Coordinates of C-alpha atoms in Angstrom, one line a residue:
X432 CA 78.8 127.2 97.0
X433 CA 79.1 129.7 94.4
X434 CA 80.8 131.9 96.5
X435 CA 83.4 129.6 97.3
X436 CA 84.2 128.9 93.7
X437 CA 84.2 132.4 93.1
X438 CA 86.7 132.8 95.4
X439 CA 88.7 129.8 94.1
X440 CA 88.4 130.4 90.4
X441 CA 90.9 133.1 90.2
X442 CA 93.6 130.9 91.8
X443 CA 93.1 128.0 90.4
X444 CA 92.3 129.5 86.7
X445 CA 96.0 129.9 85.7
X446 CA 97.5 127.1 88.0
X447 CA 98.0 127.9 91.6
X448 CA 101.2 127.9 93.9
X449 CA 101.7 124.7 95.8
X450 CA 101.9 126.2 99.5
X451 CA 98.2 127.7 99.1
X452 CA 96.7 124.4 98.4
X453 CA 97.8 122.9 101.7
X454 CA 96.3 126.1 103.2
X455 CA 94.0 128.6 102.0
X456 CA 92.5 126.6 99.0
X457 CA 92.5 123.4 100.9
X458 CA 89.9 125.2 103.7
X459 CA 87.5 126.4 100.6
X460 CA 88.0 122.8 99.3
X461 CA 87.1 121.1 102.6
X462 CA 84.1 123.7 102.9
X463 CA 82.8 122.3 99.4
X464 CA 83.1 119.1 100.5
X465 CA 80.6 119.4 103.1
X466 CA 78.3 121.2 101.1
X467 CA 78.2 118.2 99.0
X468 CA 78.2 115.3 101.6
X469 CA 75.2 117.0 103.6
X470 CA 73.5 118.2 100.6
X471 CA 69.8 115.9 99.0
X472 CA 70.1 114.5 96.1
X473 CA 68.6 117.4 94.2
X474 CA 71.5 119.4 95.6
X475 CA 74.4 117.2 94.9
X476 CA 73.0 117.0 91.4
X477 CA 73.6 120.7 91.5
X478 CA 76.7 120.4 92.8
X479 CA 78.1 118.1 90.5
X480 CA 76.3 120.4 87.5
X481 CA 78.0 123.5 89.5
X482 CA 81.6 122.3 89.4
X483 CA 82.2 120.4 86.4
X484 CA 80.4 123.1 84.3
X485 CA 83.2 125.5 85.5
X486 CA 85.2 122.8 84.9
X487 CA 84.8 122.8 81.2
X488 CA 85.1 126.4 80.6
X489 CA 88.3 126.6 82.2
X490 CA 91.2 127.2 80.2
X491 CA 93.7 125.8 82.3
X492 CA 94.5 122.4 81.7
X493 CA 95.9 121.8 85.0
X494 CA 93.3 123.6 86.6
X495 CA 91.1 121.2 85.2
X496 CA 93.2 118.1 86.1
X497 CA 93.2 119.4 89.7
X498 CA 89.4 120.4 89.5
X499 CA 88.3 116.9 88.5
X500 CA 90.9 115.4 90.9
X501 CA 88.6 116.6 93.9
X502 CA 85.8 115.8 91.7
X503 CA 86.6 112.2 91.9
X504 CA 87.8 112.1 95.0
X505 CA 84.5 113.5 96.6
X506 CA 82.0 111.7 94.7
X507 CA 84.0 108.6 92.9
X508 CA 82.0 108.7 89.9
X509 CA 83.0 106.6 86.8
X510 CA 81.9 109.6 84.7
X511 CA 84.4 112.0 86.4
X512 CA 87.2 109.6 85.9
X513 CA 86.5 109.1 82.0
X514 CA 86.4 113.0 81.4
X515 CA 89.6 113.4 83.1
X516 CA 91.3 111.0 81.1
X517 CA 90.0 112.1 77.7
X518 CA 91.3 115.5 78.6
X519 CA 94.6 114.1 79.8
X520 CA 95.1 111.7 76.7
X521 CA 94.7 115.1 74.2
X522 CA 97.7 116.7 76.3
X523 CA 101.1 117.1 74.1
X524 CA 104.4 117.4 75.9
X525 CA 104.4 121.1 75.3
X526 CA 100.7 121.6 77.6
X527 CA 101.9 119.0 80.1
X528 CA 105.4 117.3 80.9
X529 CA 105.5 113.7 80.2
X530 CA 106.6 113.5 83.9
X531 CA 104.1 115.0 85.4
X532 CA 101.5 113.2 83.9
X533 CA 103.1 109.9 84.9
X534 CA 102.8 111.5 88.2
X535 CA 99.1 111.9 87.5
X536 CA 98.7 109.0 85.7
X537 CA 100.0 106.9 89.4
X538 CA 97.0 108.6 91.2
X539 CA 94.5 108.0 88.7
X540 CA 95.7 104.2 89.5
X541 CA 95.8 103.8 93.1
X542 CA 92.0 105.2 92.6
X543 CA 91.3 102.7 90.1
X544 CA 93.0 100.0 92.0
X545 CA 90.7 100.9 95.2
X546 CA 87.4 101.7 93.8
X547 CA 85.9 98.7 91.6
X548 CA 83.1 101.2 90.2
X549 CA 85.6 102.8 88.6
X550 CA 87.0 100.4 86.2
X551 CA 84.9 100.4 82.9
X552 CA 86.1 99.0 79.8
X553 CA 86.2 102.7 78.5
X554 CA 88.6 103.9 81.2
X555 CA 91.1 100.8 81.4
X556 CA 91.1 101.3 77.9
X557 CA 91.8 105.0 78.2
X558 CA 94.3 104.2 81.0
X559 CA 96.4 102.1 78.5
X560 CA 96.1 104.9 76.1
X561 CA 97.3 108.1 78.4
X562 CA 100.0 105.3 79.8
X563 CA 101.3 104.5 76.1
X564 CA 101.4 108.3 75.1
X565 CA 103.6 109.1 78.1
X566 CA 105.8 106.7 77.2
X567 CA 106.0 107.2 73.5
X568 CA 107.1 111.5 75.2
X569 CA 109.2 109.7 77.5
X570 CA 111.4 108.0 74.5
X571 CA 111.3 111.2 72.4
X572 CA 113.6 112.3 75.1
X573 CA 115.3 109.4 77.0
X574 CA 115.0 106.3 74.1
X575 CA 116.7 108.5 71.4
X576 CA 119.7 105.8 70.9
X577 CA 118.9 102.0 72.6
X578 CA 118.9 99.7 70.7
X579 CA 118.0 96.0 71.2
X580 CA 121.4 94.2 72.5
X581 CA 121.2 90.8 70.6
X582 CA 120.5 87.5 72.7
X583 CA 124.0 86.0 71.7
X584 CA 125.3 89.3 72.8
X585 CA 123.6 89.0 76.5
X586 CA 124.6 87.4 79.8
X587 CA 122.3 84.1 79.7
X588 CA 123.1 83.3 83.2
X589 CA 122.5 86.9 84.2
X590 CA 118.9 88.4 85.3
X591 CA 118.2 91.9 86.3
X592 CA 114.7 91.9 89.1
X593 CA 113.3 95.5 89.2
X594 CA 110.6 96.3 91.5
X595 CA 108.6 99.7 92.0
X596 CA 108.3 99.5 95.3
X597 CA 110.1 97.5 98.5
X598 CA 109.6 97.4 101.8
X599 CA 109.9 94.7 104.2
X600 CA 108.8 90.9 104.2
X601 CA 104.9 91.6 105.2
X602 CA 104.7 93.7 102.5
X603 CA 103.4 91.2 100.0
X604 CA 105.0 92.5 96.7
X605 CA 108.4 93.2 98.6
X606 CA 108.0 89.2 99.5
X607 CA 107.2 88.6 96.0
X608 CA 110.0 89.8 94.5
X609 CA 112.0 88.1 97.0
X610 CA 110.7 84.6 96.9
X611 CA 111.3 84.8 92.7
X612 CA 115.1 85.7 93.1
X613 CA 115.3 82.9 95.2
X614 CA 114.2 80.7 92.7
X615 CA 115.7 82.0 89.2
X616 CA 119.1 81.9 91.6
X617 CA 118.8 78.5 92.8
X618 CA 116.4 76.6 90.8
X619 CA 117.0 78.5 87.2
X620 CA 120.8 78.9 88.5
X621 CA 121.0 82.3 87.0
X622 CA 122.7 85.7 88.6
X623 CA 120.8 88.1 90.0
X624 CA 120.4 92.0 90.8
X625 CA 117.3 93.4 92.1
X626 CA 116.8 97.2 91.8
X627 CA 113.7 99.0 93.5
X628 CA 112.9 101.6 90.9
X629 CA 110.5 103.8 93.8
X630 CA 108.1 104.8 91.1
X631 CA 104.7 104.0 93.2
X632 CA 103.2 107.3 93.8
X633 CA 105.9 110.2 94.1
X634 CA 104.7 112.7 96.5
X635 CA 105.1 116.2 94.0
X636 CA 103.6 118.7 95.4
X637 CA 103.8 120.6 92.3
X638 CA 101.7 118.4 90.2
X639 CA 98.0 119.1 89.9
X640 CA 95.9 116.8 91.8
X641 CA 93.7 117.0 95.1
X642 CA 94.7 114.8 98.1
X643 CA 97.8 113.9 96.7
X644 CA 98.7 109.6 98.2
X645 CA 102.4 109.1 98.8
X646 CA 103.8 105.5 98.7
X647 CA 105.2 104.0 101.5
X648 CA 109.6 104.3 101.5
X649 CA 112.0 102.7 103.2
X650 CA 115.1 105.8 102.8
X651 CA 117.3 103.2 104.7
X652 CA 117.6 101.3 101.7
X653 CA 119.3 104.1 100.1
X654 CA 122.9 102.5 101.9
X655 CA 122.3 98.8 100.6
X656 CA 124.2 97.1 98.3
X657 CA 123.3 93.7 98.9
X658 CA 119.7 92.4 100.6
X659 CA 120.0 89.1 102.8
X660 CA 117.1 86.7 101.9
X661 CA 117.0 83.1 103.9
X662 CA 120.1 81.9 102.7
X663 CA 120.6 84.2 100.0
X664 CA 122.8 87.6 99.1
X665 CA 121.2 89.5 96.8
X666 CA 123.0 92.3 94.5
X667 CA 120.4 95.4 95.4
X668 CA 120.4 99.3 94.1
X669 CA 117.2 101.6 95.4
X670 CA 116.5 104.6 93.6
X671 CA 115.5 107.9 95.5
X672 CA 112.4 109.0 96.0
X673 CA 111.9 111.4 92.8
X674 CA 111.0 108.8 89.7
X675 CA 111.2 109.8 87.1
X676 CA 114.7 111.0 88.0
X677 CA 116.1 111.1 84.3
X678 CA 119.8 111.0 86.0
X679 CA 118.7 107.8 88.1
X680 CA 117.1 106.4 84.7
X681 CA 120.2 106.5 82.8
X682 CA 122.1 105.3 85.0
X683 CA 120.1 102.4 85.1
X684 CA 120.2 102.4 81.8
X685 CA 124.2 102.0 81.6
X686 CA 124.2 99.6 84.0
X687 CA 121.5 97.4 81.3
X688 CA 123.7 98.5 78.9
X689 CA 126.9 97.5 80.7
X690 CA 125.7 94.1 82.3
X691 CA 123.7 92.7 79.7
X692 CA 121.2 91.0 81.1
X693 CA 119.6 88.0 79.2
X694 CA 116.3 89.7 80.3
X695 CA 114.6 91.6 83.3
X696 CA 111.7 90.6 85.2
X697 CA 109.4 93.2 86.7
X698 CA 107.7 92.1 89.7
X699 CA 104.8 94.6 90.4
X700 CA 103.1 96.1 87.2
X701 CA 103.7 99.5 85.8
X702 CA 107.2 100.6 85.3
X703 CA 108.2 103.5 82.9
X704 CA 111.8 103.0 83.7
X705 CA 111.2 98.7 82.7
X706 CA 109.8 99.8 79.4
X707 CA 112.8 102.1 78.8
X708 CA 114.9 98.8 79.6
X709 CA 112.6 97.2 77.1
X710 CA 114.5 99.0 74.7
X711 CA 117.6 97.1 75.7
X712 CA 116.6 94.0 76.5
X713 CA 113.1 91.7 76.9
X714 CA 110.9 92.7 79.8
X715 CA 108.9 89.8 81.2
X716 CA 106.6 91.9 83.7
X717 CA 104.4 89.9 86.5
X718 CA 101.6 92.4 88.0
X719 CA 100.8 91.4 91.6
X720 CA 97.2 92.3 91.0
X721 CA 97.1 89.0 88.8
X722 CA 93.4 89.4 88.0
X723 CA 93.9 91.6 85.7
X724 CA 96.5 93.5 82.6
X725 CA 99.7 95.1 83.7
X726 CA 99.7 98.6 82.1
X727 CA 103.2 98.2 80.0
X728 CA 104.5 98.1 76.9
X729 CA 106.9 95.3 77.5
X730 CA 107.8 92.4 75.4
X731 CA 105.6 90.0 77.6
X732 CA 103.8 90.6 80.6
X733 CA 101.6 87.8 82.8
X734 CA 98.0 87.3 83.7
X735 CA 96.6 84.6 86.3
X736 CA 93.2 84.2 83.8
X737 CA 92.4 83.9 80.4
X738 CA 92.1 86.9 78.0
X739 CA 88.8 88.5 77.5
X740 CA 87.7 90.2 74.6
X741 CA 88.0 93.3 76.4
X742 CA 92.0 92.8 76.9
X743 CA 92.3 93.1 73.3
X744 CA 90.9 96.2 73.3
X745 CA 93.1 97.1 76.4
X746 CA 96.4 95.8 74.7
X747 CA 96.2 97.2 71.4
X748 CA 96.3 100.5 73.1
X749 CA 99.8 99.8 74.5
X750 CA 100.7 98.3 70.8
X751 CA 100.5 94.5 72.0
X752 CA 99.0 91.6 71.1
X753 CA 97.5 88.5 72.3
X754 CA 101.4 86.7 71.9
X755 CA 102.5 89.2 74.1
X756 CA 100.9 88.3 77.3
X757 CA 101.3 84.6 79.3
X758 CA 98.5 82.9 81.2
X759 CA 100.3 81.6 84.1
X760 CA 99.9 80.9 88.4
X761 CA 100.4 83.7 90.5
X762 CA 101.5 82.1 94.0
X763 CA 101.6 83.3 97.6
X764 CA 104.2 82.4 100.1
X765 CA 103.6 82.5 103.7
X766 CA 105.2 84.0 106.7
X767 CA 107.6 82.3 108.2
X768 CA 106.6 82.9 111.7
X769 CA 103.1 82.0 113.2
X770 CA 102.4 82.9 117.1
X771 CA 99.5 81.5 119.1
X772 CA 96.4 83.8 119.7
X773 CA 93.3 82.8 121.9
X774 CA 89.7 84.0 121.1
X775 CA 89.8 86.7 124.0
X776 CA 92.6 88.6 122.2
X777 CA 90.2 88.8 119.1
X778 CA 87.5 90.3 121.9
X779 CA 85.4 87.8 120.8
X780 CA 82.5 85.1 123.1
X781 CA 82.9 81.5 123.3
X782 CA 80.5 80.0 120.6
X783 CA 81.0 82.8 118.6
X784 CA 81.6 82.5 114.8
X785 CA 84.1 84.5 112.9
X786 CA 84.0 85.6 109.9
X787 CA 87.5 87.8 109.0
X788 CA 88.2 90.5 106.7
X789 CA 91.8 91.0 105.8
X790 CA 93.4 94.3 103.7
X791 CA 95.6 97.1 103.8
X792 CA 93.6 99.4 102.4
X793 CA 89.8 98.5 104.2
X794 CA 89.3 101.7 104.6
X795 CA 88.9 102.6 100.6
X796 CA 87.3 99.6 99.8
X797 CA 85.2 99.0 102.1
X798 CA 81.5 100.1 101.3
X799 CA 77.9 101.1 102.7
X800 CA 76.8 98.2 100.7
X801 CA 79.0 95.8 102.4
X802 CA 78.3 97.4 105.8
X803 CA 74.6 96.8 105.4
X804 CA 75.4 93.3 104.5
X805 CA 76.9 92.5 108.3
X806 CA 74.2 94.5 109.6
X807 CA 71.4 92.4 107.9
X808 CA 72.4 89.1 109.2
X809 CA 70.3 88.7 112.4
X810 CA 72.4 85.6 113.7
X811 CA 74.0 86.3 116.7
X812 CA 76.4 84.2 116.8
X813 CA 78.1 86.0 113.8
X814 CA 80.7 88.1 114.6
X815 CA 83.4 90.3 112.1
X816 CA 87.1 90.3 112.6
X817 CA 88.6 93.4 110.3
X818 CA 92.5 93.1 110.4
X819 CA 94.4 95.9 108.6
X820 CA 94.1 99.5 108.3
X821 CA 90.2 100.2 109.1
X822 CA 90.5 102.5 111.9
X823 CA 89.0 105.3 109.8
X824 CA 86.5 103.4 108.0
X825 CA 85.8 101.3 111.3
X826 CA 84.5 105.1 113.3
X827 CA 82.7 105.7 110.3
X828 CA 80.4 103.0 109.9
X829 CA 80.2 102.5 113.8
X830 CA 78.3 106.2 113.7
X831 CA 76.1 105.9 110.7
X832 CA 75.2 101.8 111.2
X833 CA 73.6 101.6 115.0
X834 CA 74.5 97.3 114.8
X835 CA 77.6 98.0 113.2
X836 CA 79.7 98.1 116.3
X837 CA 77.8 95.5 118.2
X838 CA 78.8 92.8 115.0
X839 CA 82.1 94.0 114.0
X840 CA 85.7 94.0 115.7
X841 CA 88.9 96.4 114.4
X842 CA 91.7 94.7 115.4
X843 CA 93.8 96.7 113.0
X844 CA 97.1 96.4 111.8
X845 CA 99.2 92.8 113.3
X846 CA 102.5 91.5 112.1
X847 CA 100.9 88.2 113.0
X848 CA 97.9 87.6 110.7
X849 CA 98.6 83.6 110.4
X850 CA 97.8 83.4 114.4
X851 CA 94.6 85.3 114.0
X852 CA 93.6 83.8 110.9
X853 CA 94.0 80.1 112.9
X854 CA 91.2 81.3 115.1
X855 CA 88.6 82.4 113.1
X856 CA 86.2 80.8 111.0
X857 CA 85.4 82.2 107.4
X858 CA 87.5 84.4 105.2
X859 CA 84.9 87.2 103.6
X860 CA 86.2 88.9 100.6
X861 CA 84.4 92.3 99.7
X862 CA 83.7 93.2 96.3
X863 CA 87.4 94.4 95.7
X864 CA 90.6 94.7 93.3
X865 CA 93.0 93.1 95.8
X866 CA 92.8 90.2 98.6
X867 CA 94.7 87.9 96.7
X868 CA 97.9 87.2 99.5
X869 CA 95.9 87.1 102.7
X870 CA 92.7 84.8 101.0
X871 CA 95.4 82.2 100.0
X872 CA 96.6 82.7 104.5
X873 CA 93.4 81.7 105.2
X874 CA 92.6 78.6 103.1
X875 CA 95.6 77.4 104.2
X876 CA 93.9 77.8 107.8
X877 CA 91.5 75.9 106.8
X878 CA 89.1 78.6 106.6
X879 CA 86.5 78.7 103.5
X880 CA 85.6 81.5 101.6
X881 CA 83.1 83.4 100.5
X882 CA 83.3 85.9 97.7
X883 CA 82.0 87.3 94.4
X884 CA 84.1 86.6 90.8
X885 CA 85.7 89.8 91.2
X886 CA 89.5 90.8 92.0
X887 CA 92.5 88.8 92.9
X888 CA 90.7 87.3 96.0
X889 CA 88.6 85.4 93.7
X890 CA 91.5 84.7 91.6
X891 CA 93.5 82.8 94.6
X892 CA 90.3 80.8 95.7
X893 CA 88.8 79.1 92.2
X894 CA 85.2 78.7 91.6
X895 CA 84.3 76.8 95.0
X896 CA 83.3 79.6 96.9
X897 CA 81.7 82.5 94.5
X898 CA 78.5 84.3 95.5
X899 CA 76.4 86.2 92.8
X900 CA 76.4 89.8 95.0
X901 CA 76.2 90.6 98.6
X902 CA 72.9 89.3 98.9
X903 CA 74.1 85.8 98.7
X904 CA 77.3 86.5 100.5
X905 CA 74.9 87.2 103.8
X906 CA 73.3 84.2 102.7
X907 CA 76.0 81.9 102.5
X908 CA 77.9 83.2 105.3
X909 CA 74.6 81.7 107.6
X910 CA 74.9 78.6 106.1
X911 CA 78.2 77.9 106.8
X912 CA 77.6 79.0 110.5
X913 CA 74.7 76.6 111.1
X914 CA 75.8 73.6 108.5
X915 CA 78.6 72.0 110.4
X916 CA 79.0 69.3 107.9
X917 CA 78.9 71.6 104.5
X918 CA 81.5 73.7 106.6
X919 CA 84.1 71.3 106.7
X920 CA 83.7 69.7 103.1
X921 CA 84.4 73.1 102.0
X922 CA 87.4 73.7 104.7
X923 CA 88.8 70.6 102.9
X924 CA 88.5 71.9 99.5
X925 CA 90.4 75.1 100.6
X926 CA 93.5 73.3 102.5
X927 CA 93.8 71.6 98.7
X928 CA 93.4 74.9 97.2
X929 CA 95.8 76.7 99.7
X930 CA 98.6 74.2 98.8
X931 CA 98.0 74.2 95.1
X932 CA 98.6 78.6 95.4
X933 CA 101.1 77.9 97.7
X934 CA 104.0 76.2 94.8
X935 CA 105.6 79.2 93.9
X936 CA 108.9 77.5 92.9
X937 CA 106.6 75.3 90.4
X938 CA 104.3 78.3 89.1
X939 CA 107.5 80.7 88.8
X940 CA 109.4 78.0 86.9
X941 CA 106.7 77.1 84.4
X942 CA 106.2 81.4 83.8
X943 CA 109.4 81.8 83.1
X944 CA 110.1 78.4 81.1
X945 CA 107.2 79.8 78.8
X946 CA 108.4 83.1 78.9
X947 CA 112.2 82.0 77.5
X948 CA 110.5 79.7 74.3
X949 CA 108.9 83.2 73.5
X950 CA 112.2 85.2 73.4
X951 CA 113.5 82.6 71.9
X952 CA 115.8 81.5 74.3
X953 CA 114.2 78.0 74.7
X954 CA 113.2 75.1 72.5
X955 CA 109.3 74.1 72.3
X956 CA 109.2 71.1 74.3
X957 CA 112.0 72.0 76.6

């Protein structure tokens, strides 16, 4: 181990060049990996000891960034996370560009987002504070200028829908932002343009951090100038690629400036380029990972729970308040198409029941814990249905966990997940940021739930169908397979559920309705 780092130190001590990270540094990196994954405990303590001791005394900040970037990535401590980010919040412009660590700063959230071990009340608050700092840089350069338009001056029949990232319609934010166009067009009766900003996770090869995640993109978009929805033409403008693109920005910028929106909706979260808008006009932003804050510095953003006394915390980092953030009903929609599906396409016996687990990113957030969990339940009737992107995970668990293969089924990625859903007979949420689109598919299915009070899964479903821990989870998803009658009082209370998360045009309308007597735009009692 030492002589790897020896050998990597002098590379990596003064930065490194990109194209020797994908080669010679990514073998030595690989090499350490192993060192640590087939190493005892008292060795990985070592390890850790090893690395982030060299680590400290290195003089590169980069270097560092990158160091504890594979750091985290190999061993996903909380610890890791929270020295990175007190080393990245100390950075001035001068020792690191604004955009580069917004770059950063998207990785550091697609972990977070994955990995609920992660998220402490020190780093979300640290997260708002490196996010704030980049965009205090960020108007140094770009914000030198805006100024609020005033409301009398702005189109009030004119909205503005940005987006980080779009895709197509089983894409649940893509659907999202779709669905709430329809509805300020034809029930709020205002204009509409919806821009896709691209700013989810720019692949940059020159900015320091190990397994660098790309976002999904749709390039075709590029040509668009108008999205059909139903029975709607929406304006739409897609940015490349490269956010932040300071050309892109300002031009989006003029066309704020020219258009004069009464105010912009974000549908999705973060957005630098929204809080440069903010500038302009109001920002209303709607995170679709309603459990918890959006990281902005918009006028109002909205969260599908109460506050805590830990969002305080979280929102005076970003400068914000309590006023500045709306308790309100994040809805689903469903697809539109549902095909039939037996019980032999989901390779499963007569008499069998099944218990489904739904995600696009399974394999991140499933764990060894929940593994064990299946494993443990000795009833062999129960089966596991995984649906999503698991083929990874699913050959890693299968090798390690002897029953694992014999109990669970990878169907993997479907278009048609209503039709599968329809045959199966529990929705099990692991302990996990998202699962808030696909739980709401399956209570409308008529399938119950079990889960903990974590995430946006337990968001969707209410208090009817928490478990303490995993423990329970095994223990409740028994009783459900051998208590017909407890089974369908709580399929009931699901359908009811289902249709309740299901009223987007009523939720949206009431969010917005609030938002407007904020801004000022609406009377109280209106």
């Amino acid at each position: 181990m030492e002589k790897i780092l020896d050998e990597l130190e002098p590379v990596l001590r003064y930065y490194y060049a990109p194209e020797r990270i994908e080669s010679q540094i990514a073998k030595d990196m690989a090499a350490l990996r192993e060192v640590y994954i087939n190493g005892n405990e008292e060795d990985k303590k070592k390890w850790e000891e090893t690395i982030l001791k060299r680590i400290r005394q290195n003089p590169d900040c980069k270097s560092r960034v990158f160091f504890y970037s594979y750091l985290l990535t190999v061993m996903e401590k909380e610890e890791c996370l929270q020295e990175l980010l007190e080393l990245l919040v100390t950075l001035t412009e001068q020792q690191m560009s604004w955009t580069m660590r917004y770059h950063i700063y998207w990785q550091i959230a697609s972990a977070f987002f994955e990995k609920a071990s992660l998220q402490t009340a020190d780093n979300r608050q640290l997260m708002a504070r490196l996010y704030y700092h980049i965009i205090q840089d960020m108007k140094q350069e770009m914000g030198v200028g805006l100024k609020q338009i005033p409301a009398a001056e702005r189109n009030k029949n004119f909205v503005i829908v940005i987006t980080n990232q779009f895709l197509n319609l089983t894409h649940g934010p893509t659907k999202t932002a779709l669905d709430r166009c329809q509805i300020l067009k034809q029930k709020m009766k205002k204009e509409i343009m919806l821009i896709n900003t691209a700013e989810l996770l720019v692949g940059d090869n020159k900015n320091p951090w190990y397994e660098r995640k790309i976002a999904d993109y749709e390039k075709g978009y590029l040509q668009y100038e108008s999205i059909v929805y139903e029975d709607l033409n929406i304006p739409f403008f897609q940015c490349e690629q490269n956010m932040p693109n300071r050309k892109e920005m300002q031009d989006i910028i003029n066309v704020v400036r020219d258009l004069k929106p009464i105010y912009i909706v974000n549908i999705g979260g973060t957005s630098i380029l929204t809080d440069l808008c903010n500038e302009l006009v109001p920002t209303v932003t709607i995170g679709t990972v309603p459990s918890d804050l959006s990281t902005t510095a918009g006028e109002l953003q909205v969260i599908g729970r109460r506050l805590r006394p830990e969002d305080l915390d979280v929102l005076k980092e970003l400068g914000q308040e309590e006023k500045n953030v709306i308790e309100g009903t994040f809805t689903s929609s469903l697809p539109v198409r549902k095909e039939k599906v037996s019980r032999r396409e989901l390779h499963a016996e007569e008499g069998d029941f099944l218990c489904v687990v739904v995600g696009g990113r399974l394999n991140q957030e499933i764990t060894d814990e929940f593994v064990e969990m299946i494993c443990g339940i000795k009833e062999p009737r129960i089966k596991f249905i995984f649906i999503g992107r698991f083929q990874k995970g699913y050959e890693y668990y299968s090798q390690k966990y002897k029953d694992f293969r014999e109990k669970a089924i990878n169907i993997g990625e479907i278009m048609n997940v209503l039709g599968y859903l329809e045959q199966c007979d529990l929705y099990v949420n692991p302990i996990r940021t998202g699962g808030g689109t696909s739980v709401i598919e399956a209570m409308h299915e008529g399938l119950p739930v079990v889960t903990t009070d974590f995430g946006d899964g337990a968001l969707g479903v209410g208090k009817n169908f928490f478990v303490k821990d995993y423990q329970e989870m095994a223990e409740e998803i028994v009783h459900y397979a051998m208590d017909r009658t407890y089974y369908e009082e709580k399929s009931q209370k699901a359908k009811l559920r289902a249709a309740e998360m299901l009223d987007t045009s009523k939720a949206f309308c009431k969010i917005m309705e609030e938002a407007e007597r904020r801004l000022g735009l609406r009377e109280t009692g209106e």
